[in-house]
Amino acid sequence: MKLDLSPTSWGRVIAVTIAGTAFFIAVAFFVDSFNFPYLSPEAVWRAQMTDLMLPLVLGGSFLFFLMWKIRQLAIAQRDLSVIAATDSLTAVLNRGAFSMLVEAYLEQTRKQEQTRSGALLIIDADHFKLINDRLGHDCGDQALKLIAQAIKGQLRGGDIVGRIGGEEFGVFLPGVDPSQSWVVAESIRRRIREMDFSPGGRPCPLSVSIGGTSFTGPITYEEIFSAADRRLYTAKSNGRDQVSFDPAGAAPVPPPSVATVH
C-alpha cells in the first residue's frame, strides 16, 4: 500500500512530524554526547532523558502544528482552484477551464509522434429563451442543471465537459473515432429529449442541438471549435433537436517543418 504524501494528506503531516522529531532528538544526543564522559551514570541518564523528551514534546508539537496548518492551506488552495474552474450553477467546468484543458491535451498531441484522435461536441439548449420567458429564470436554471447532469451521465471518466455559454455546453472526447463520437452525441440528445421536466406541474419538453467534429493528428482548439460550431449552426438551421457531425474533422495543423512557398 502506497503512502499518500500529497500536501492535503494526513500521511504527509505524520511523516514529516516523525522524521523531523527524530532528527531533533538525534541532534540533541549528538551535541550532548560530548559531555557524557564527564558525567556520572545518573547524570548521563538524566541528560539522555532530557535529550529525548525535550525534542519529542517541543519539536514534535511544533512540527505537527506547522504541518497541520500547511495541510489546511493546501486544502483551501485546492478548493479555491476547483471553485475557480467550475461553473457554479451546473457544477461542470467553466469556459476558461474547459478550453485550457482541451488545449493542453491538443498541445500534448502535437508533441507526440503517434497519431491521436478525438472529437469536440457543442451542445446548445433549444428555445431556451422561451423557457426563461414563460417559466422564469429559476426554471431555466433547473433546466440547465438537468441538461448538465444528462450530459455527464453519458460520458466516460476521461471525457471533459464544460459550460461554454449561457445555454451552451462543450464536450471533448479524447481518443475516440467519428462513429463513437456520433453515438455519444446521439445518446446525449436522446437522453435529454426523454427527460421529464415539469416545473410546477407544467410539462416543458427539453431538447438540444449538437454540432460535432472529429480530428486525427495535430490541430488547435480554435480549429476544432470553429468546425463544431459550424455543425451546430447546421443542426439549428435544419430544425433543431438533432446531431450534425462532421466525420472528416477539422483541417489539421501542418507540421512545423513544412514550409509554405508564396
mmCIF file of C-alpha atoms in Angstrom:
data_model
loop_
_atom_site.group_PDB
_atom_site.id
_atom_site.type_symbol
_atom_site.label_atom_id
_atom_site.label_comp_id
_atom_site.label_asym_id
_atom_site.label_seq_id
_atom_site.Cartn_x
_atom_site.Cartn_y
_atom_site.Cartn_z
ATOM 1 C CA MET A 1 0.000 0.000 0.000
ATOM 2 C CA LYS A 2 1.474 3.325 -1.113
ATOM 3 C CA LEU A 3 1.665 6.091 1.484
ATOM 4 C CA ASP A 4 -0.106 9.264 0.398
ATOM 5 C CA LEU A 5 2.332 12.152 0.848
ATOM 6 C CA SER A 6 0.372 14.778 -1.069
ATOM 7 C CA PRO A 7 0.117 18.256 0.519
ATOM 8 C CA THR A 8 -3.518 17.637 1.515
ATOM 9 C CA SER A 9 -2.964 14.241 3.154
ATOM 10 C CA TRP A 10 -2.541 13.312 6.816
ATOM 11 C CA GLY A 11 0.251 10.959 5.737
ATOM 12 C CA ARG A 12 2.464 13.927 4.921
ATOM 13 C CA VAL A 13 1.718 15.569 8.290
ATOM 14 C CA ILE A 14 2.571 12.404 10.238
ATOM 15 C CA ALA A 15 5.642 11.512 8.149
ATOM 16 C CA VAL A 16 7.208 14.968 8.427
ATOM 17 C CA THR A 17 6.405 15.166 12.150
ATOM 18 C CA ILE A 18 8.030 11.789 12.866
ATOM 19 C CA ALA A 19 11.068 12.417 10.650
ATOM 20 C CA GLY A 20 11.611 15.931 11.980
ATOM 21 C CA THR A 21 11.240 14.907 15.608
ATOM 22 C CA ALA A 22 13.699 12.040 15.110
ATOM 23 C CA PHE A 23 16.165 14.496 13.589
ATOM 24 C CA PHE A 24 15.823 16.884 16.561
ATOM 25 C CA ILE A 25 16.400 14.008 19.002
ATOM 26 C CA ALA A 26 19.451 12.827 17.075
ATOM 27 C CA VAL A 27 20.951 16.335 17.083
ATOM 28 C CA ALA A 28 20.318 16.714 20.838
ATOM 29 C CA PHE A 29 22.014 13.370 21.590
ATOM 30 C CA PHE A 30 24.956 14.217 19.325
ATOM 31 C CA VAL A 31 25.594 17.611 20.889
ATOM 32 C CA ASP A 32 25.176 16.322 24.448
ATOM 33 C CA SER A 33 27.297 13.201 23.861
ATOM 34 C CA PHE A 34 30.492 15.228 24.241
ATOM 35 C CA ASN A 35 29.564 15.809 27.913
ATOM 36 C CA PHE A 36 28.672 12.186 28.719
ATOM 37 C CA PRO A 37 32.255 11.062 29.568
ATOM 38 C CA TYR A 38 32.456 13.692 32.304
ATOM 39 C CA LEU A 39 29.122 12.877 33.954
ATOM 40 C CA SER A 40 28.103 10.277 36.474
ATOM 41 C CA PRO A 41 25.872 7.416 35.282
ATOM 42 C CA GLU A 42 22.879 9.019 36.955
ATOM 43 C CA ALA A 43 23.629 12.389 35.337
ATOM 44 C CA VAL A 44 24.076 10.702 31.948
ATOM 45 C CA TRP A 45 20.686 9.035 32.331
ATOM 46 C CA ARG A 46 19.033 12.368 33.180
ATOM 47 C CA ALA A 47 20.757 14.056 30.235
ATOM 48 C CA GLN A 48 19.614 11.319 27.881
ATOM 49 C CA MET A 49 16.024 11.613 29.090
ATOM 50 C CA THR A 50 16.219 15.367 28.547
ATOM 51 C CA ASP A 51 17.667 14.864 25.066
ATOM 52 C CA LEU A 52 14.784 12.521 24.298
ATOM 53 C CA MET A 53 11.806 14.220 25.899
ATOM 54 C CA LEU A 54 12.537 17.872 25.143
ATOM 55 C CA PRO A 55 12.701 17.494 21.332
ATOM 56 C CA LEU A 56 9.851 14.971 21.460
ATOM 57 C CA VAL A 57 7.477 17.292 23.292
ATOM 58 C CA LEU A 58 8.516 20.684 21.962
ATOM 59 C CA GLY A 59 9.826 19.792 18.495
ATOM 60 C CA GLY A 60 7.155 17.197 17.786
ATOM 61 C CA SER A 61 4.339 19.511 18.856
ATOM 62 C CA PHE A 62 5.731 22.396 16.804
ATOM 63 C CA LEU A 63 6.192 20.261 13.681
ATOM 64 C CA PHE A 64 2.734 18.716 13.971
ATOM 65 C CA PHE A 65 1.103 22.135 14.348
ATOM 66 C CA LEU A 66 3.121 23.553 11.435
ATOM 67 C CA MET A 67 2.312 20.649 9.081
ATOM 68 C CA TRP A 68 -1.349 20.711 10.127
ATOM 69 C CA LYS A 69 -1.551 24.390 9.163
ATOM 70 C CA ILE A 70 0.244 23.718 5.869
ATOM 71 C CA ARG A 71 -2.261 20.938 5.134
ATOM 72 C CA GLN A 72 -5.183 23.286 5.826
ATOM 73 C CA LEU A 73 -3.661 25.856 3.476
ATOM 74 C CA ALA A 74 -3.176 23.222 0.754
ATOM 75 C CA ILE A 75 -6.812 22.103 1.094
ATOM 76 C CA ALA A 76 -8.007 25.711 0.888
ATOM 77 C CA GLN A 77 -5.908 26.316 -2.238
ATOM 78 C CA ARG A 78 -7.251 23.121 -3.830
ATOM 79 C CA ASP A 79 -10.840 24.083 -3.066
ATOM 80 C CA LEU A 80 -10.307 27.584 -4.449
ATOM 81 C CA SER A 81 -8.820 26.195 -7.660
ATOM 82 C CA VAL A 82 -11.824 23.880 -8.059
ATOM 83 C CA ILE A 83 -14.240 26.761 -7.443
ATOM 84 C CA ALA A 84 -12.368 28.964 -9.905
ATOM 85 C CA ALA A 85 -12.583 26.282 -12.606
ATOM 86 C CA THR A 86 -16.212 25.239 -12.013
ATOM 87 C CA ASP A 87 -19.448 26.760 -13.230
ATOM 88 C CA SER A 88 -21.376 27.462 -10.031
ATOM 89 C CA LEU A 89 -24.793 26.597 -11.483
ATOM 90 C CA THR A 90 -24.183 23.328 -13.332
ATOM 91 C CA ALA A 91 -21.087 22.041 -11.471
ATOM 92 C CA VAL A 92 -19.204 21.379 -14.725
ATOM 93 C CA LEU A 93 -16.095 23.219 -15.891
ATOM 94 C CA ASN A 94 -16.439 26.858 -16.837
ATOM 95 C CA ARG A 95 -15.438 28.105 -20.289
ATOM 96 C CA GLY A 96 -11.893 29.091 -19.351
ATOM 97 C CA ALA A 97 -11.071 25.820 -17.598
ATOM 98 C CA PHE A 98 -12.661 23.748 -20.371
ATOM 99 C CA SER A 99 -10.724 25.426 -23.171
ATOM 100 C CA MET A 100 -7.497 25.290 -21.160
ATOM 101 C CA LEU A 101 -7.763 21.529 -20.550
ATOM 102 C CA VAL A 102 -8.679 20.762 -24.160
ATOM 103 C CA GLU A 103 -5.846 22.932 -25.477
ATOM 104 C CA ALA A 104 -3.417 21.219 -23.085
ATOM 105 C CA TYR A 105 -4.455 17.821 -24.463
ATOM 106 C CA LEU A 106 -4.109 19.020 -28.062
ATOM 107 C CA GLU A 107 -0.726 20.568 -27.296
ATOM 108 C CA GLN A 108 0.462 17.243 -25.915
ATOM 109 C CA THR A 109 -0.898 15.521 -29.014
ATOM 110 C CA ARG A 110 1.077 17.851 -31.276
ATOM 111 C CA LYS A 111 4.298 16.897 -29.471
ATOM 112 C CA GLN A 112 3.773 13.138 -29.803
ATOM 113 C CA GLU A 113 4.800 11.088 -32.813
ATOM 114 C CA GLN A 114 1.870 8.693 -32.679
ATOM 115 C CA THR A 115 -1.437 9.790 -34.178
ATOM 116 C CA ARG A 116 -4.106 10.703 -31.646
ATOM 117 C CA SER A 117 -7.794 11.121 -32.377
ATOM 118 C CA GLY A 118 -10.738 12.700 -30.618
ATOM 119 C CA ALA A 119 -13.833 14.839 -31.064
ATOM 120 C CA LEU A 120 -15.455 18.034 -29.847
ATOM 121 C CA LEU A 121 -19.200 18.454 -29.369
ATOM 122 C CA ILE A 122 -21.021 21.740 -28.862
ATOM 123 C CA ILE A 123 -24.446 21.285 -27.275
ATOM 124 C CA ASP A 124 -26.998 24.083 -27.322
ATOM 125 C CA ALA A 125 -30.335 24.019 -25.479
ATOM 126 C CA ASP A 126 -33.180 24.608 -27.958
ATOM 127 C CA HIS A 127 -35.516 27.587 -27.486
ATOM 128 C CA PHE A 128 -34.007 28.310 -24.092
ATOM 129 C CA LYS A 129 -35.084 31.945 -24.115
ATOM 130 C CA LEU A 130 -38.718 30.806 -24.305
ATOM 131 C CA ILE A 131 -38.215 28.710 -21.148
ATOM 132 C CA ASN A 132 -36.887 31.745 -19.276
ATOM 133 C CA ASP A 133 -39.643 33.996 -20.613
ATOM 134 C CA ARG A 134 -42.518 31.555 -19.946
ATOM 135 C CA LEU A 135 -41.413 29.910 -16.714
ATOM 136 C CA GLY A 136 -38.858 32.297 -15.231
ATOM 137 C CA HIS A 137 -35.110 32.187 -14.799
ATOM 138 C CA ASP A 138 -35.289 29.821 -11.821
ATOM 139 C CA CYS A 139 -36.873 27.174 -14.040
ATOM 140 C CA GLY A 140 -34.308 27.953 -16.703
ATOM 141 C CA ASP A 141 -31.565 27.283 -14.157
ATOM 142 C CA GLN A 142 -33.204 23.965 -13.243
ATOM 143 C CA ALA A 143 -33.292 23.022 -16.917
ATOM 144 C CA LEU A 144 -29.578 23.774 -17.326
ATOM 145 C CA LYS A 145 -28.766 21.633 -14.290
ATOM 146 C CA LEU A 146 -30.756 18.711 -15.723
ATOM 147 C CA ILE A 147 -29.057 19.072 -19.102
ATOM 148 C CA ALA A 148 -25.616 19.126 -17.478
ATOM 149 C CA GLN A 149 -26.440 16.006 -15.443
ATOM 150 C CA ALA A 150 -27.705 14.222 -18.563
ATOM 151 C CA ILE A 151 -24.531 15.075 -20.454
ATOM 152 C CA LYS A 152 -22.261 13.846 -17.657
ATOM 153 C CA GLY A 153 -24.263 10.642 -17.395
ATOM 154 C CA GLN A 154 -23.365 9.683 -20.990
ATOM 155 C CA LEU A 155 -19.621 10.304 -20.731
ATOM 156 C CA ARG A 156 -16.568 8.267 -19.761
ATOM 157 C CA GLY A 157 -14.207 9.099 -16.951
ATOM 158 C CA GLY A 158 -11.626 10.815 -19.165
ATOM 159 C CA ASP A 159 -14.067 12.965 -21.139
ATOM 160 C CA ILE A 160 -14.248 16.704 -20.473
ATOM 161 C CA VAL A 161 -17.450 18.717 -20.190
ATOM 162 C CA GLY A 162 -17.864 22.433 -19.593
ATOM 163 C CA ARG A 163 -20.428 25.197 -19.820
ATOM 164 C CA ILE A 164 -19.094 27.473 -22.547
ATOM 165 C CA GLY A 165 -22.029 29.847 -22.861
ATOM 166 C CA GLY A 166 -25.368 30.764 -21.340
ATOM 167 C CA GLU A 167 -27.133 27.621 -22.602
ATOM 168 C CA GLU A 168 -24.190 26.063 -24.424
ATOM 169 C CA PHE A 169 -22.029 23.142 -23.309
ATOM 170 C CA GLY A 170 -18.818 21.738 -24.738
ATOM 171 C CA VAL A 171 -17.806 18.077 -24.596
ATOM 172 C CA PHE A 172 -14.328 16.871 -25.514
ATOM 173 C CA LEU A 173 -13.921 13.162 -26.255
ATOM 174 C CA PRO A 174 -10.240 12.184 -26.360
ATOM 175 C CA GLY A 175 -9.209 9.024 -28.169
ATOM 176 C CA VAL A 176 -12.500 8.250 -29.933
ATOM 177 C CA ASP A 177 -13.213 7.752 -33.639
ATOM 178 C CA PRO A 178 -16.003 9.562 -35.566
ATOM 179 C CA SER A 179 -18.532 6.725 -35.253
ATOM 180 C CA GLN A 180 -18.077 6.532 -31.479
ATOM 181 C CA SER A 181 -18.354 10.311 -31.224
ATOM 182 C CA TRP A 182 -21.658 10.326 -33.135
ATOM 183 C CA VAL A 183 -23.038 7.601 -30.855
ATOM 184 C CA VAL A 184 -22.137 9.665 -27.770
ATOM 185 C CA ALA A 185 -23.684 12.803 -29.252
ATOM 186 C CA GLU A 186 -26.885 10.995 -30.208
ATOM 187 C CA SER A 187 -27.147 9.329 -26.786
ATOM 188 C CA ILE A 188 -26.877 12.758 -25.148
ATOM 189 C CA ARG A 189 -29.557 14.204 -27.439
ATOM 190 C CA ARG A 190 -31.959 11.303 -26.838
ATOM 191 C CA ARG A 191 -31.369 11.292 -23.080
ATOM 192 C CA ILE A 192 -32.245 14.983 -22.816
ATOM 193 C CA ARG A 193 -35.273 14.561 -25.095
ATOM 194 C CA GLU A 194 -36.609 11.774 -22.862
ATOM 195 C CA MET A 195 -36.183 13.663 -19.581
ATOM 196 C CA ASP A 196 -39.231 14.661 -17.598
ATOM 197 C CA PHE A 197 -39.050 18.386 -16.888
ATOM 198 C CA SER A 198 -42.290 19.623 -15.342
ATOM 199 C CA PRO A 199 -41.663 22.670 -13.134
ATOM 200 C CA GLY A 200 -44.753 23.414 -11.073
ATOM 201 C CA GLY A 201 -46.544 20.504 -12.725
ATOM 202 C CA ARG A 202 -46.348 22.091 -16.180
ATOM 203 C CA PRO A 203 -44.669 19.797 -18.733
ATOM 204 C CA CYS A 204 -41.853 21.511 -20.578
ATOM 205 C CA PRO A 205 -40.030 19.229 -23.041
ATOM 206 C CA LEU A 206 -36.313 19.842 -23.365
ATOM 207 C CA SER A 207 -34.187 19.276 -26.429
ATOM 208 C CA VAL A 208 -30.710 20.170 -27.640
ATOM 209 C CA SER A 209 -28.970 20.714 -30.945
ATOM 210 C CA ILE A 210 -25.475 19.245 -31.180
ATOM 211 C CA GLY A 211 -22.674 20.107 -33.564
ATOM 212 C CA GLY A 212 -19.590 17.924 -33.578
ATOM 213 C CA THR A 213 -16.313 17.364 -35.341
ATOM 214 C CA SER A 214 -13.576 14.759 -35.071
ATOM 215 C CA PHE A 215 -9.838 15.036 -35.583
ATOM 216 C CA THR A 216 -6.823 12.840 -36.163
ATOM 217 C CA GLY A 217 -3.380 14.299 -35.768
ATOM 218 C CA PRO A 218 -2.192 17.780 -34.784
ATOM 219 C CA ILE A 219 -4.831 20.502 -34.520
ATOM 220 C CA THR A 220 -5.650 23.563 -32.424
ATOM 221 C CA TYR A 221 -8.604 24.240 -30.146
ATOM 222 C CA GLU A 222 -9.719 27.185 -32.287
ATOM 223 C CA GLU A 223 -9.907 24.993 -35.389
ATOM 224 C CA ILE A 224 -11.971 22.176 -33.913
ATOM 225 C CA PHE A 225 -14.206 24.669 -32.083
ATOM 226 C CA SER A 226 -14.927 26.553 -35.322
ATOM 227 C CA ALA A 227 -15.678 23.290 -37.140
ATOM 228 C CA ALA A 228 -18.037 22.075 -34.385
ATOM 229 C CA ASP A 229 -19.700 25.493 -34.204
ATOM 230 C CA ARG A 230 -20.446 25.391 -37.939
ATOM 231 C CA ARG A 231 -22.067 21.997 -37.476
ATOM 232 C CA LEU A 232 -24.125 23.342 -34.573
ATOM 233 C CA TYR A 233 -25.415 26.105 -36.854
ATOM 234 C CA THR A 234 -26.383 23.431 -39.395
ATOM 235 C CA ALA A 235 -28.259 21.424 -36.739
ATOM 236 C CA LYS A 236 -30.202 24.501 -35.618
ATOM 237 C CA SER A 237 -30.928 25.601 -39.190
ATOM 238 C CA ASN A 238 -32.305 22.162 -40.049
ATOM 239 C CA GLY A 239 -34.919 22.244 -37.296
ATOM 240 C CA ARG A 240 -33.048 21.680 -34.009
ATOM 241 C CA ASP A 241 -33.230 18.587 -31.748
ATOM 242 C CA GLN A 242 -30.648 16.786 -33.870
ATOM 243 C CA VAL A 243 -26.954 15.982 -34.252
ATOM 244 C CA SER A 244 -24.900 17.366 -37.095
ATOM 245 C CA PHE A 245 -21.498 15.704 -37.109
ATOM 246 C CA ASP A 246 -18.511 16.215 -39.380
ATOM 247 C CA PRO A 247 -16.762 12.835 -39.716
ATOM 248 C CA ALA A 248 -13.962 14.351 -41.785
ATOM 249 C CA GLY A 249 -12.949 16.614 -38.924
ATOM 250 C CA ALA A 250 -11.310 19.997 -38.974
ATOM 251 C CA ALA A 251 -8.240 20.666 -41.061
ATOM 252 C CA PRO A 252 -5.113 19.607 -39.173
ATOM 253 C CA VAL A 253 -2.215 21.920 -38.431
ATOM 254 C CA PRO A 254 0.644 21.396 -40.939
ATOM 255 C CA PRO A 255 3.893 20.098 -39.417
ATOM 256 C CA PRO A 256 6.314 22.883 -38.360
ATOM 257 C CA SER A 257 8.962 21.563 -40.767
ATOM 258 C CA VAL A 258 6.763 22.146 -43.837
ATOM 259 C CA ALA A 259 7.496 25.480 -45.457
ATOM 260 C CA THR A 260 4.882 27.349 -47.481
ATOM 261 C CA VAL A 261 6.049 28.936 -50.727
ATOM 262 C CA HIS A 262 4.313 32.138 -51.812
#
